[in-house]
C-alpha cells in the first residue's frame, strides 16, 4: 500500500479513497487532467476488510485526501516494513476523518487523524479492447529502458512498427546542446506483441515512473494499450490481490495524417508473435458502451500539457475517460470497472506485513 501511495504521488496532489464491495480503490488525477491512475486492492489483500453502504439513504463515501498529508506517513518504506506489523485505515463519514493507525513491533501505536474533503467520486473507463496496439512486457524490460532517460526528461515518444519498438526522448523545439537517446526493442523481447496500426505517440514520463517502480518491485507484467497519436495510452498491472492502471494523454500531431490512420485502423493487418487471446480486465470489460472513435476537436480545445508541451488534448480525450459522479449516481452492478462505484462508508486497510480492514458507522 505504501508503494502505491508513492506511485500515485508522481501523478496527482490528492487521492480519492473509495471502499467498494470488491476492494479499496485509490485514485488520483493531475491538475491538467492529462494523467489518471487507480489502484484497486482486493479484499484478499487485507487481513481483514469490510465496507458498508446505506442503500436506503443512498449514502456513499466521498473522500478526497491531500497527498501532502498522506505521503509523510509512508515516507520511508524501509522503516515501515521493519517496524510496523499492522496498519489500519478507517474512513469515518460522521467525523469526516481518515484514521491511519500504525501498530509497531515495539508496542507503540501511532494514530494519525486526517481530515478529508467531501467531494464527487472520480470515475474512469478506458476502452482498451478498442486499441489497435497491445504490448505486454516484464517490468524490468521497461524499467531498464526508462533508466537511460534522465530524471529531468519530461516526455518520450514510443514508435511501433512490425519490426521494432523505439523509445526516444522528445523536445518541444530543437535544442543545440542536448543528448538524444533512442532505444530499439525487437518484438521478440515482449511477452505479447500485437500491432494493427503503425503509430508514434508522445506522453509524459514522470507519471509513468512510479507505476514501473511498483511493477518491478512486485514482478508484475505491464500491459500497454494504445493507438494513434492524440489518443490516450494506458499502462496496466494485474494480480490476484490488486489491479492498477495509469492512463496518459498523448500529444496530437499538427497534421491530418493521423485521422486517416485512425480510419484505416480496422483494415490494417494484425502482427502478433504470440497467438493467445487478450484477457480483458475490469477496466476493459464494460468498454463496449464507449464510442470507438470521435471527431478531432477544434483548436480551442487544445490545452498545455502538465509538462508544458503545446499539443496535448487531455480535455478532449480524457474527459471521455474521467467523469465526476455524485454519490447518489449509481451504475449498474453488472458493470465491472476497475474504479467501480463507491458504496463503502468506512473501511480499514493495511500497509506492511499485516493488513486489516474494518467498518466505522
Tab-separated table of C-alpha atoms in Angstrom:
chain	number	residue	atom	x	y	z
A	1	UNK	CA	0.000	0.000	0.000
A	2	UNK	CA	2.825	2.395	0.848
A	3	UNK	CA	4.451	1.809	-2.551
A	4	UNK	CA	1.131	2.537	-4.247
A	5	UNK	CA	0.918	5.866	-2.410
A	6	UNK	CA	4.399	6.732	-3.682
A	7	UNK	CA	3.395	5.813	-7.246
A	8	UNK	CA	0.258	7.962	-7.057
A	9	UNK	CA	2.248	10.893	-5.675
A	10	UNK	CA	4.077	11.047	-9.031
A	11	UNK	CA	0.800	11.992	-10.705
A	12	UNK	CA	-1.599	13.983	-8.536
A	13	UNK	CA	-1.793	16.077	-5.403
A	14	UNK	CA	-4.872	14.381	-3.931
A	15	UNK	CA	-6.103	10.817	-3.693
A	16	UNK	CA	-9.650	9.503	-3.666
A	17	UNK	CA	-10.307	6.645	-1.236
A	18	UNK	CA	-13.321	4.571	-2.243
A	19	UNK	CA	-14.248	1.488	-0.189
A	20	UNK	CA	-16.060	-0.869	-2.552
A	21	UNK	CA	-17.509	-4.317	-2.188
A	22	UNK	CA	-14.735	-5.660	-4.419
A	23	UNK	CA	-11.941	-3.833	-2.612
A	24	UNK	CA	-10.387	-0.476	-1.861
A	25	UNK	CA	-9.924	1.825	-4.861
A	26	UNK	CA	-7.325	4.570	-4.541
A	27	UNK	CA	-7.324	7.092	-7.394
A	28	UNK	CA	-5.677	10.301	-8.446
A	29	UNK	CA	-5.600	12.692	-11.407
A	30	UNK	CA	-3.201	15.513	-12.199
A	31	UNK	CA	-4.208	19.154	-12.462
A	32	UNK	CA	-4.151	19.194	-16.256
A	33	UNK	CA	-6.372	16.093	-16.396
A	34	UNK	CA	-3.775	14.569	-18.695
A	35	UNK	CA	-2.949	11.688	-16.346
A	36	UNK	CA	-5.164	9.392	-14.285
A	37	UNK	CA	-4.242	6.465	-12.039
A	38	UNK	CA	-6.106	3.935	-9.936
A	39	UNK	CA	-5.044	1.105	-7.639
A	40	UNK	CA	-7.710	-1.426	-6.702
A	41	UNK	CA	-6.802	-3.590	-3.716
A	42	UNK	CA	-8.807	-6.803	-3.492
A	43	UNK	CA	-10.310	-7.803	-0.114
A	44	UNK	CA	-7.819	-10.702	-0.174
A	45	UNK	CA	-5.026	-8.128	0.013
A	46	UNK	CA	-6.040	-7.338	3.587
A	47	UNK	CA	-6.006	-9.387	6.754
A	48	UNK	CA	-9.481	-8.001	7.338
A	49	UNK	CA	-11.607	-5.850	5.058
A	50	UNK	CA	-15.193	-4.662	5.196
A	51	UNK	CA	-17.160	-1.879	3.565
A	52	UNK	CA	-20.640	-0.693	4.395
A	53	UNK	CA	-23.198	1.265	2.456
A	54	UNK	CA	-26.547	2.711	3.260
A	55	UNK	CA	-28.564	1.682	0.231
A	56	UNK	CA	-31.768	3.179	1.652
A	57	UNK	CA	-30.319	6.649	2.190
A	58	UNK	CA	-28.082	6.293	-0.882
A	59	UNK	CA	-25.004	7.306	1.097
A	60	UNK	CA	-21.510	6.554	-0.017
A	61	UNK	CA	-18.037	7.660	0.923
A	62	UNK	CA	-16.852	10.797	-0.858
A	63	UNK	CA	-13.316	11.004	0.413
A	64	UNK	CA	-10.503	13.083	-1.072
A	65	UNK	CA	-7.299	13.481	0.926
A	66	UNK	CA	-4.300	15.659	0.181
A	67	UNK	CA	-1.158	13.680	-0.609
A	68	UNK	CA	0.816	16.286	1.318
A	69	UNK	CA	-0.844	14.858	4.425
A	70	UNK	CA	-0.695	11.175	3.483
A	71	UNK	CA	2.753	10.878	1.889
A	72	UNK	CA	4.757	11.776	5.048
A	73	UNK	CA	3.121	8.834	6.848
A	74	UNK	CA	4.623	6.439	4.288
A	75	UNK	CA	7.797	8.387	3.526
A	76	UNK	CA	10.240	5.631	4.476
A	77	UNK	CA	9.029	2.293	3.130
A	78	UNK	CA	12.049	0.504	4.616
A	79	UNK	CA	11.265	1.814	8.101
A	80	UNK	CA	7.618	0.821	7.795
A	81	UNK	CA	8.446	-2.716	6.707
A	82	UNK	CA	10.925	-3.086	9.556
A	83	UNK	CA	8.988	-1.533	12.451
A	84	UNK	CA	5.264	-1.722	11.575
A	85	UNK	CA	3.457	-5.057	11.644
A	86	UNK	CA	-0.074	-3.789	11.149
A	87	UNK	CA	-1.733	-0.696	9.703
A	88	UNK	CA	-5.404	0.134	9.909
A	89	UNK	CA	-7.066	2.747	7.729
A	90	UNK	CA	-10.555	3.783	8.729
A	91	UNK	CA	-12.844	6.207	6.936
A	92	UNK	CA	-15.295	7.797	9.344
A	93	UNK	CA	-18.040	9.600	7.455
A	94	UNK	CA	-19.565	11.190	10.521
A	95	UNK	CA	-16.376	12.926	11.648
A	96	UNK	CA	-15.009	13.457	8.118
A	97	UNK	CA	-11.798	11.800	9.198
A	98	UNK	CA	-9.434	9.236	7.741
A	99	UNK	CA	-7.600	7.476	10.555
A	100	UNK	CA	-4.226	5.839	9.866
A	101	UNK	CA	-3.159	3.691	12.800
A	102	UNK	CA	0.288	2.067	12.790
A	103	UNK	CA	0.910	-0.725	15.282
A	104	UNK	CA	4.641	-1.074	15.767
A	105	UNK	CA	6.646	-4.088	16.847
A	106	UNK	CA	7.958	-2.279	19.933
A	107	UNK	CA	4.425	-1.981	21.326
A	108	UNK	CA	3.864	1.629	20.282
A	109	UNK	CA	0.702	2.570	18.384
A	110	UNK	CA	0.816	5.678	16.201
A	111	UNK	CA	-2.511	7.222	15.231
A	112	UNK	CA	-2.906	9.927	12.587
A	113	UNK	CA	-6.278	11.641	12.119
A	114	UNK	CA	-6.541	13.374	8.750
A	115	UNK	CA	-9.480	15.463	7.690
A	116	UNK	CA	-10.812	14.752	4.234
A	117	UNK	CA	-12.749	16.793	1.722
A	118	UNK	CA	-16.191	15.573	0.794
A	119	UNK	CA	-16.258	15.601	-2.980
A	120	UNK	CA	-17.591	13.965	-6.092
A	121	UNK	CA	-16.391	10.440	-6.791
A	122	UNK	CA	-13.903	10.120	-9.646
A	123	UNK	CA	-14.812	7.500	-12.246
A	124	UNK	CA	-12.927	6.406	-15.342
A	125	UNK	CA	-13.420	3.931	-18.163
A	126	UNK	CA	-10.739	3.122	-20.716
A	127	UNK	CA	-11.859	1.141	-23.812
A	128	UNK	CA	-8.711	-0.954	-24.063
A	129	UNK	CA	-10.307	-3.504	-26.377
A	130	UNK	CA	-10.679	-0.741	-28.972
A	131	UNK	CA	-6.947	-0.010	-29.010
A	132	UNK	CA	-5.274	-1.428	-32.132
A	133	UNK	CA	-1.883	-1.959	-30.469
A	134	UNK	CA	-1.080	-4.043	-27.393
A	135	UNK	CA	2.263	-4.694	-25.735
A	136	UNK	CA	2.936	-6.863	-22.696
A	137	UNK	CA	6.343	-6.983	-21.087
A	138	UNK	CA	8.176	-7.852	-17.907
A	139	UNK	CA	8.583	-4.701	-15.779
A	140	UNK	CA	12.389	-4.995	-15.782
A	141	UNK	CA	12.451	-4.608	-19.567
A	142	UNK	CA	10.612	-1.289	-19.402
A	143	UNK	CA	12.459	-0.118	-16.292
A	144	UNK	CA	15.818	-0.770	-17.957
A	145	UNK	CA	14.700	1.280	-20.959
A	146	UNK	CA	13.417	4.191	-18.868
A	147	UNK	CA	16.632	4.152	-16.844
A	148	UNK	CA	18.541	5.502	-19.859
A	149	UNK	CA	16.480	8.707	-19.866
A	150	UNK	CA	17.493	11.428	-17.385
A	151	UNK	CA	15.181	12.192	-14.491
A	152	UNK	CA	14.690	15.675	-15.952
A	153	UNK	CA	13.295	14.195	-19.186
A	154	UNK	CA	9.690	15.327	-19.409
A	155	UNK	CA	8.282	13.404	-22.366
A	156	UNK	CA	9.228	10.429	-24.512
A	157	UNK	CA	7.995	9.114	-27.844
A	158	UNK	CA	7.058	5.499	-28.458
A	159	UNK	CA	7.132	4.385	-32.094
A	160	UNK	CA	5.881	0.969	-33.122
A	161	UNK	CA	6.178	-0.963	-36.376
A	162	UNK	CA	6.065	-4.665	-37.290
A	163	UNK	CA	9.845	-4.916	-36.925
A	164	UNK	CA	10.641	-2.797	-33.865
A	165	UNK	CA	9.550	-0.687	-30.918
A	166	UNK	CA	11.502	2.546	-30.487
A	167	UNK	CA	11.531	4.798	-27.431
A	168	UNK	CA	13.256	8.174	-27.684
A	169	UNK	CA	13.286	11.445	-25.826
A	170	UNK	CA	11.086	14.265	-27.057
A	171	UNK	CA	11.665	18.027	-27.029
A	172	UNK	CA	9.229	20.774	-27.974
A	173	UNK	CA	11.823	22.581	-30.058
A	174	UNK	CA	15.297	21.952	-31.384
A	175	UNK	CA	17.996	22.447	-28.782
A	176	UNK	CA	21.656	22.816	-29.721
A	177	UNK	CA	23.245	21.100	-26.745
A	178	UNK	CA	21.200	18.114	-25.727
A	179	UNK	CA	21.734	14.382	-25.668
A	180	UNK	CA	19.276	12.449	-27.814
A	181	UNK	CA	18.542	8.894	-26.740
A	182	UNK	CA	16.841	6.154	-28.730
A	183	UNK	CA	16.187	2.607	-27.557
A	184	UNK	CA	15.352	-0.108	-30.090
A	185	UNK	CA	13.454	-3.211	-28.967
A	186	UNK	CA	12.662	-6.263	-31.067
A	187	UNK	CA	9.111	-7.681	-30.900
A	188	UNK	CA	10.561	-10.939	-29.538
A	189	UNK	CA	11.611	-9.094	-26.377
A	190	UNK	CA	7.963	-8.639	-25.393
A	191	UNK	CA	5.773	-11.274	-23.778
A	192	UNK	CA	2.992	-10.232	-26.144
A	193	UNK	CA	3.212	-8.072	-29.277
A	194	UNK	CA	0.082	-7.154	-31.225
A	195	UNK	CA	0.145	-4.464	-33.921
A	196	UNK	CA	-2.646	-3.213	-36.135
A	197	UNK	CA	-1.562	0.393	-36.615
A	198	UNK	CA	1.926	1.847	-37.046
A	199	UNK	CA	1.962	4.831	-34.726
A	200	UNK	CA	4.117	7.328	-32.851
A	201	UNK	CA	2.794	8.530	-29.503
A	202	UNK	CA	4.363	11.043	-27.122
A	203	UNK	CA	3.446	11.077	-23.432
A	204	UNK	CA	4.785	12.289	-20.091
A	205	UNK	CA	7.420	10.079	-18.495
A	206	UNK	CA	7.187	11.435	-14.960
A	207	UNK	CA	3.728	9.980	-14.338
A	208	UNK	CA	4.862	6.568	-15.590
A	209	UNK	CA	7.988	6.119	-13.483
A	210	UNK	CA	6.056	5.441	-10.277
A	211	UNK	CA	3.982	2.654	-11.810
A	212	UNK	CA	7.043	0.978	-13.337
A	213	UNK	CA	8.853	1.080	-9.992
A	214	UNK	CA	5.819	-0.500	-8.327
A	215	UNK	CA	5.562	-3.175	-11.027
A	216	UNK	CA	9.246	-4.072	-10.812
A	217	UNK	CA	9.201	-4.360	-7.017
A	218	UNK	CA	6.362	-6.903	-7.260
A	219	UNK	CA	7.336	-8.566	-10.552
A	220	UNK	CA	4.026	-7.682	-12.235
A	221	UNK	CA	3.672	-7.795	-16.012
A	222	UNK	CA	2.924	-4.424	-17.637
A	223	UNK	CA	0.279	-4.221	-20.375
A	224	UNK	CA	0.293	-1.228	-22.737
A	225	UNK	CA	-2.764	-0.359	-24.844
A	226	UNK	CA	-2.613	2.491	-27.357
A	227	UNK	CA	-3.474	3.655	-30.866
A	228	UNK	CA	-2.697	6.744	-32.921
A	229	UNK	CA	-1.216	9.958	-31.552
A	230	UNK	CA	-3.663	12.149	-29.690
A	231	UNK	CA	-5.494	9.164	-28.204
A	232	UNK	CA	-4.769	8.093	-24.612
A	233	UNK	CA	-2.351	5.312	-23.731
A	234	UNK	CA	-2.858	3.016	-20.747
A	235	UNK	CA	-0.360	1.066	-18.664
A	236	UNK	CA	-1.931	-1.706	-16.630
A	237	UNK	CA	-0.915	-4.178	-13.932
A	238	UNK	CA	-2.992	-7.122	-12.787
A	239	UNK	CA	-2.610	-9.612	-9.970
A	240	UNK	CA	-4.873	-11.713	-7.759
A	241	UNK	CA	-4.525	-9.164	-4.943
A	242	UNK	CA	-4.539	-5.870	-6.828
A	243	UNK	CA	-5.005	-4.106	-10.135
A	244	UNK	CA	-3.506	-0.821	-11.247
A	245	UNK	CA	-3.885	1.394	-14.277
A	246	UNK	CA	-2.338	4.647	-15.440
A	247	UNK	CA	-3.962	6.489	-18.360
A	248	UNK	CA	-1.937	9.239	-20.039
A	249	UNK	CA	-2.884	11.762	-22.688
A	250	UNK	CA	-0.654	11.870	-25.765
A	251	UNK	CA	0.491	14.700	-27.999
A	252	UNK	CA	-1.632	15.495	-31.022
A	253	UNK	CA	0.421	15.912	-34.169
A	254	UNK	CA	-0.493	19.127	-36.038
A	255	UNK	CA	-1.310	17.198	-39.195
A	256	UNK	CA	-4.248	15.324	-40.569
A	257	UNK	CA	-2.341	12.111	-41.260
A	258	UNK	CA	-3.465	10.529	-38.029
A	259	UNK	CA	-7.103	10.988	-38.960
A	260	UNK	CA	-6.691	8.772	-41.987
A	261	UNK	CA	-4.642	6.312	-39.948
A	262	UNK	CA	-7.398	6.062	-37.379
A	263	UNK	CA	-9.989	5.459	-40.059
A	264	UNK	CA	-7.878	2.694	-41.575
A	265	UNK	CA	-7.009	1.078	-38.244
A	266	UNK	CA	-9.671	-1.579	-38.602
A	267	UNK	CA	-8.345	-2.524	-42.057
A	268	UNK	CA	-4.687	-2.701	-41.054
A	269	UNK	CA	-3.172	-6.193	-40.865
A	270	UNK	CA	-2.512	-7.678	-37.448
A	271	UNK	CA	1.030	-8.680	-36.485
A	272	UNK	CA	1.366	-10.894	-33.440
A	273	UNK	CA	4.153	-13.184	-32.282
A	274	UNK	CA	2.064	-14.823	-29.559
A	275	UNK	CA	-1.208	-16.392	-30.572
A	276	UNK	CA	-3.010	-16.106	-27.285
A	277	UNK	CA	-6.268	-14.283	-26.571
A	278	UNK	CA	-6.183	-10.934	-24.840
A	279	UNK	CA	-7.690	-11.040	-21.371
A	280	UNK	CA	-9.877	-8.046	-20.629
A	281	UNK	CA	-9.862	-6.991	-17.015
A	282	UNK	CA	-12.338	-4.881	-15.050
A	283	UNK	CA	-11.354	-1.695	-16.858
A	284	UNK	CA	-11.927	-3.069	-20.327
A	285	UNK	CA	-14.821	-5.376	-19.567
A	286	UNK	CA	-17.530	-2.744	-19.927
A	287	UNK	CA	-15.864	-0.534	-22.503
A	288	UNK	CA	-18.351	-1.741	-25.102
A	289	UNK	CA	-20.524	1.258	-24.238
A	290	UNK	CA	-17.809	3.701	-25.291
A	291	UNK	CA	-17.730	5.013	-28.839
A	292	UNK	CA	-14.645	3.761	-30.691
A	293	UNK	CA	-13.742	6.997	-32.414
A	294	UNK	CA	-14.650	10.668	-32.210
A	295	UNK	CA	-14.096	13.613	-34.488
A	296	UNK	CA	-10.998	15.688	-33.929
A	297	UNK	CA	-11.763	18.688	-31.689
A	298	UNK	CA	-11.226	22.285	-32.667
A	299	UNK	CA	-8.068	24.213	-31.895
A	300	UNK	CA	-9.813	25.917	-28.993
A	301	UNK	CA	-9.826	22.594	-27.160
A	302	UNK	CA	-6.040	22.363	-27.091
A	303	UNK	CA	-4.516	22.879	-23.661
A	304	UNK	CA	-0.969	22.825	-22.401
A	305	UNK	CA	0.277	19.526	-21.064
A	306	UNK	CA	1.358	19.048	-17.473
A	307	UNK	CA	4.946	19.349	-18.731
A	308	UNK	CA	4.353	22.353	-20.990
A	309	UNK	CA	4.043	20.691	-24.395
A	310	UNK	CA	1.808	22.521	-26.869
A	311	UNK	CA	-0.459	19.917	-28.422
A	312	UNK	CA	-1.828	17.873	-25.529
A	313	UNK	CA	-5.529	17.122	-25.874
A	314	UNK	CA	-6.474	15.827	-22.404
A	315	UNK	CA	-9.650	17.869	-22.292
A	316	UNK	CA	-10.976	16.093	-25.365
A	317	UNK	CA	-9.634	12.604	-24.835
A	318	UNK	CA	-9.578	12.115	-21.081
A	319	UNK	CA	-12.951	13.736	-20.483
A	320	UNK	CA	-14.312	10.652	-22.194
A	321	UNK	CA	-12.447	8.562	-19.645
A	322	UNK	CA	-12.858	10.585	-16.472
A	323	UNK	CA	-16.063	11.980	-15.132
A	324	UNK	CA	-17.098	13.293	-11.767
A	325	UNK	CA	-20.085	11.380	-10.494
A	326	UNK	CA	-22.127	12.339	-7.471
A	327	UNK	CA	-22.519	9.949	-4.587
A	328	UNK	CA	-26.162	9.449	-5.440
A	329	UNK	CA	-25.419	8.440	-9.017
A	330	UNK	CA	-25.371	4.698	-9.363
A	331	UNK	CA	-24.007	2.458	-12.077
A	332	UNK	CA	-25.448	-0.936	-12.939
A	333	UNK	CA	-23.849	-3.631	-10.836
A	334	UNK	CA	-23.189	-5.648	-13.959
A	335	UNK	CA	-20.531	-3.151	-14.950
A	336	UNK	CA	-17.103	-4.290	-13.900
A	337	UNK	CA	-14.991	-1.135	-13.816
A	338	UNK	CA	-11.616	-1.036	-12.157
A	339	UNK	CA	-12.839	2.048	-10.340
A	340	UNK	CA	-16.282	0.711	-9.619
A	341	UNK	CA	-18.971	2.524	-7.710
A	342	UNK	CA	-18.227	3.888	-4.278
A	343	UNK	CA	-20.708	2.292	-1.873
A	344	UNK	CA	-18.401	1.992	1.128
A	345	UNK	CA	-18.968	4.172	4.131
A	346	UNK	CA	-15.922	3.075	6.095
A	347	UNK	CA	-13.071	0.646	5.979
A	348	UNK	CA	-9.657	-0.200	7.226
A	349	UNK	CA	-6.587	-1.282	5.265
A	350	UNK	CA	-3.056	-2.324	5.917
A	351	UNK	CA	0.414	-1.382	4.790
A	352	UNK	CA	3.309	-3.588	5.722
A	353	UNK	CA	3.261	-7.313	6.545
A	354	UNK	CA	-0.027	-7.102	8.416
A	355	UNK	CA	-3.237	-5.814	6.883
A	356	UNK	CA	-6.640	-5.090	8.304
A	357	UNK	CA	-9.923	-3.537	7.263
A	358	UNK	CA	-12.881	-2.595	9.391
A	359	UNK	CA	-16.056	-0.516	9.361
A	360	UNK	CA	-16.966	2.566	11.308
A	361	UNK	CA	-20.511	3.857	11.296
